[in-house]
XYZ file of C-alpha atoms in Angstrom:
302
model
C -0.002 0.000 0.004
C 1.115 3.544 -0.704
C 0.822 4.494 2.973
C 3.446 1.854 3.790
C 5.759 3.286 1.131
C 5.352 6.785 2.567
C 6.458 5.439 5.939
C 9.446 3.784 4.242
C 10.237 7.062 2.467
C 10.300 8.885 5.808
C 12.685 6.297 7.242
C 14.983 6.550 4.199
C 15.162 10.338 4.546
C 15.803 10.075 8.295
C 18.537 7.515 7.620
C 20.183 9.870 5.099
C 20.043 12.776 7.523
C 21.443 10.726 10.403
C 24.238 9.409 8.156
C 25.543 12.876 7.332
C 25.060 14.364 10.786
C 27.053 11.480 12.270
C 29.913 12.290 9.880
C 30.112 15.954 10.760
C 28.377 17.407 7.701
C 26.492 20.671 8.063
C 22.926 20.526 6.804
C 22.174 23.651 4.786
C 19.176 25.253 3.094
C 19.601 27.396 0.009
C 17.021 29.356 -2.018
C 14.693 27.435 -4.310
C 14.087 30.501 -6.494
C 17.304 31.755 -8.107
C 18.162 34.116 -10.986
C 20.118 31.462 -12.900
C 20.869 27.760 -12.823
C 23.916 26.231 -14.449
C 23.060 26.292 -18.191
C 22.909 22.806 -19.646
C 22.066 21.693 -23.142
C 19.199 19.319 -22.343
C 17.954 20.541 -18.951
C 15.261 23.206 -19.072
C 14.468 25.174 -15.916
C 10.986 26.350 -14.950
C 10.613 30.138 -14.829
C 8.392 30.957 -11.863
C 8.576 34.773 -11.908
C 10.270 37.298 -14.185
C 13.976 36.940 -13.556
C 13.632 33.927 -11.250
C 13.837 30.185 -11.929
C 13.077 27.215 -9.763
C 16.333 25.435 -9.026
C 17.203 22.432 -11.171
C 19.800 21.586 -8.508
C 21.090 23.353 -5.383
C 24.682 23.067 -6.635
C 25.213 26.735 -7.560
C 24.502 28.014 -4.059
C 26.141 25.067 -2.292
C 29.417 25.638 -4.131
C 29.295 29.279 -3.098
C 29.119 28.048 0.496
C 32.250 25.973 -0.132
C 33.964 29.122 -1.390
C 32.954 30.835 1.857
C 34.713 28.271 4.004
C 32.174 25.508 4.701
C 33.998 22.227 4.175
C 31.386 19.440 4.491
C 27.772 20.263 3.619
C 24.629 18.415 2.569
C 21.079 19.291 1.603
C 17.837 17.427 0.902
C 15.679 19.672 -1.261
C 13.085 19.835 -3.987
C 14.233 20.510 -7.543
C 12.361 21.167 -10.763
C 13.029 20.446 -14.409
C 10.621 21.266 -17.203
C 8.798 18.530 -19.094
C 10.309 15.553 -17.258
C 7.765 12.760 -16.772
C 8.079 9.000 -16.858
C 8.472 5.883 -14.738
C 11.626 7.374 -13.178
C 11.059 11.095 -13.706
C 8.927 13.866 -12.248
C 9.171 17.578 -12.983
C 9.347 18.140 -9.226
C 11.565 15.696 -7.370
C 13.660 15.358 -4.231
C 17.434 15.585 -4.436
C 20.182 14.868 -1.948
C 23.413 16.744 -2.605
C 26.607 16.731 -0.592
C 29.979 18.406 -1.017
C 33.460 17.931 0.452
C 36.280 20.442 0.169
C 39.874 19.221 -0.222
C 38.485 16.020 -1.776
C 37.988 14.409 -5.168
C 35.449 12.031 -6.659
C 36.979 8.956 -5.023
C 35.903 10.266 -1.606
C 32.322 10.491 -2.889
C 32.468 6.873 -4.058
C 33.338 5.849 -0.512
C 30.463 7.960 0.835
C 28.068 6.248 -1.571
C 29.213 2.807 -0.458
C 28.664 3.611 3.225
C 25.338 5.359 2.599
C 23.916 2.467 0.590
C 25.020 0.003 3.245
C 23.063 2.073 5.777
C 19.904 2.382 3.678
C 19.930 -1.284 2.569
C 19.226 -2.218 6.178
C 15.782 -0.661 5.697
C 15.183 -2.872 2.650
C 16.337 -6.134 4.222
C 17.349 -5.602 7.866
C 19.118 -8.911 8.464
C 20.746 -9.514 5.073
C 21.587 -5.918 4.033
C 20.725 -6.041 0.332
C 18.379 -4.461 -2.202
C 16.208 -6.427 -4.636
C 15.640 -5.188 -8.172
C 14.263 -7.202 -11.086
C 14.516 -10.295 -8.834
C 18.276 -9.731 -8.444
C 19.704 -9.363 -4.941
C 22.179 -6.478 -4.891
C 24.482 -6.149 -1.906
C 26.339 -2.876 -1.279
C 28.780 -4.880 0.857
C 29.965 -6.891 -2.165
C 32.935 -5.480 -4.144
C 31.685 -2.708 -6.419
C 32.504 -2.753 -10.101
C 34.305 0.357 -11.388
C 34.190 0.716 -15.161
C 35.069 3.661 -17.403
C 32.475 4.985 -19.841
C 34.742 4.100 -22.758
C 35.216 0.545 -21.473
C 31.452 0.115 -20.977
C 30.664 1.246 -24.532
C 33.330 -1.043 -25.967
C 32.413 -4.035 -23.804
C 28.630 -3.887 -24.008
C 28.021 -1.979 -27.239
C 31.125 -2.719 -29.303
C 31.293 0.992 -30.131
C 33.591 3.878 -29.241
C 31.931 6.439 -26.960
C 33.549 9.360 -28.823
C 32.085 8.083 -32.104
C 28.674 7.891 -30.441
C 28.982 11.477 -29.243
C 29.977 12.657 -32.707
C 27.084 10.811 -34.340
C 24.479 11.822 -31.775
C 23.966 8.227 -30.603
C 25.278 8.492 -27.060
C 21.929 8.620 -25.201
C 20.414 5.903 -27.364
C 23.284 3.480 -26.763
C 23.427 4.346 -23.072
C 19.735 3.692 -22.410
C 19.170 0.785 -24.813
C 22.463 -1.118 -24.389
C 24.656 0.015 -21.472
C 22.095 0.471 -18.687
C 20.285 -2.845 -19.414
C 23.679 -4.589 -19.273
C 24.067 -3.365 -15.686
C 20.765 -4.798 -14.400
C 22.116 -8.253 -13.518
C 25.059 -7.083 -11.394
C 24.819 -8.275 -7.774
C 26.622 -5.159 -6.507
C 26.436 -1.457 -7.341
C 28.370 -0.230 -10.393
C 30.417 2.952 -10.732
C 30.463 4.216 -14.343
C 33.329 6.702 -14.348
C 35.711 8.967 -16.280
C 33.310 10.582 -18.729
C 34.384 12.468 -21.849
C 34.719 16.145 -20.999
C 31.810 16.950 -23.352
C 29.557 15.192 -20.825
C 30.880 16.899 -17.689
C 30.298 20.622 -17.902
C 31.067 21.377 -14.243
C 33.682 18.694 -13.573
C 37.447 18.878 -13.356
C 39.444 17.127 -16.074
C 41.654 14.170 -15.178
C 45.333 15.010 -14.713
C 47.221 13.733 -17.743
C 43.996 12.946 -19.631
C 42.415 16.281 -20.619
C 39.840 14.515 -22.824
C 38.341 12.888 -19.698
C 36.644 14.315 -16.628
C 36.618 13.079 -13.035
C 32.905 12.322 -13.131
C 31.024 9.162 -12.200
C 27.474 7.870 -12.033
C 26.250 5.260 -9.576
C 24.027 2.451 -10.876
C 22.211 -0.110 -8.767
C 20.415 -2.843 -10.694
C 20.626 -0.716 -13.826
C 18.948 2.223 -12.090
C 20.928 5.468 -12.272
C 21.011 6.732 -8.716
C 23.666 9.452 -8.418
C 25.985 11.716 -10.398
C 29.175 13.040 -8.821
C 32.457 14.631 -9.769
C 35.566 16.477 -8.739
C 34.541 20.111 -9.071
C 35.900 22.551 -11.620
C 37.013 25.705 -9.787
C 38.381 27.715 -12.709
C 35.880 30.530 -13.398
C 37.282 31.308 -16.861
C 36.935 27.708 -18.017
C 33.538 27.385 -16.353
C 32.245 30.465 -18.173
C 33.556 29.054 -21.456
C 31.652 25.825 -20.835
C 28.442 27.647 -19.912
C 28.677 29.718 -23.091
C 29.281 26.535 -25.105
C 26.152 24.998 -23.560
C 24.119 28.044 -24.600
C 25.485 27.833 -28.144
C 24.344 24.200 -28.297
C 20.938 25.168 -26.941
C 20.523 27.713 -29.730
C 21.749 25.141 -32.261
C 18.953 22.720 -31.293
C 16.315 25.443 -31.227
C 16.253 26.299 -27.529
C 16.698 29.680 -25.876
C 19.939 30.686 -24.200
C 19.850 30.791 -20.424
C 21.279 33.486 -18.148
C 24.609 32.752 -16.507
C 24.930 32.527 -12.714
C 27.286 35.489 -12.410
C 27.647 35.552 -8.575
C 28.640 31.887 -8.702
C 31.290 32.595 -11.339
C 32.597 35.518 -9.296
C 33.070 33.324 -6.217
C 34.264 30.152 -7.956
C 37.967 30.972 -7.816
C 37.684 31.004 -4.019
C 36.353 27.456 -3.884
C 39.059 24.993 -2.780
C 39.542 21.676 -4.593
C 36.240 19.959 -3.879
C 33.915 17.155 -4.884
C 30.134 17.080 -5.006
C 27.346 14.680 -5.860
C 23.586 14.628 -6.478
C 21.531 11.558 -5.545
C 17.861 11.064 -6.406
C 15.993 10.473 -3.157
C 12.836 9.280 -4.900
C 14.882 6.711 -6.806
C 16.615 5.566 -3.633
C 13.182 4.955 -2.090
C 12.140 3.078 -5.249
C 15.204 0.890 -4.886
C 14.610 0.279 -1.177
C 10.957 -0.619 -1.796
C 11.674 -2.648 -4.969
C 9.117 -0.760 -7.079
C 9.398 0.310 -10.712
C 7.468 3.590 -10.780
C 8.383 6.829 -9.072
C 4.625 7.430 -8.693
C 4.529 4.796 -5.944
C 6.964 6.607 -3.641
C 5.572 10.168 -3.654
C 2.504 11.395 -1.809
C 0.897 12.888 -4.932
C 1.671 12.621 -8.622
C 1.162 15.682 -10.857
C -1.942 14.051 -12.313
C -3.534 13.835 -8.849
C -3.246 17.547 -8.138
């Protein structure tokens, strides 16, 4: 029953909050209405008032807090993205984000491992595993770490850079790569994305064509997206402007740039940050396929 799932959702959120408080993270709240999100090619914000958008992610303000000296922060907040609807998508959804200064994306991978071990106890208290598509997935088993290039070559027999050039990346990812991850009995880290797919991430030392970005998959379900943060305001502005050029190329409007963020970015120390879908984590814990089952109301019920 949905009432049972709402109780489970509350326990998952409490477990998340306890996890970060126990580790010395500061819980923060940042504005939901902001003048500008980070411009991205395929993410469209919702304009609520003239000059104000609903946040697509709290990252802009949270990184400004890093620049102001806060070293370990987290937030559970609502986010909005225009025209997103499906089994795994809602236009309004709940996001967990956390950031660490003086860290890189490997520290986030460790956080994910410990967090999933904590939450899995809610799914199966005595065995500590999730179940998805009848597969038992244990976060205590060794996790598989695979580069994006390796995944495309292994599962799709194609080069990821060729897919990007030919506009086939999303199709191959969703129809070939993600289904290949459904039978894994442990979470999978898909890592080291081409820089074209990591607009706010730092490039890998010695491999400028790759970025220190990863996504976390559990039973083929994309759960989180994290990276070592870019803190070069000149390069970040260049990437934002490139995203707006691509938006215009595909018939979309340019988006305003988050100027205060760019002004403070040079003061942000080397850091890492990650976004995790809370609704999807509840779906995973409850072993349900539709996001509709884990929210109090769907848009169609309002």
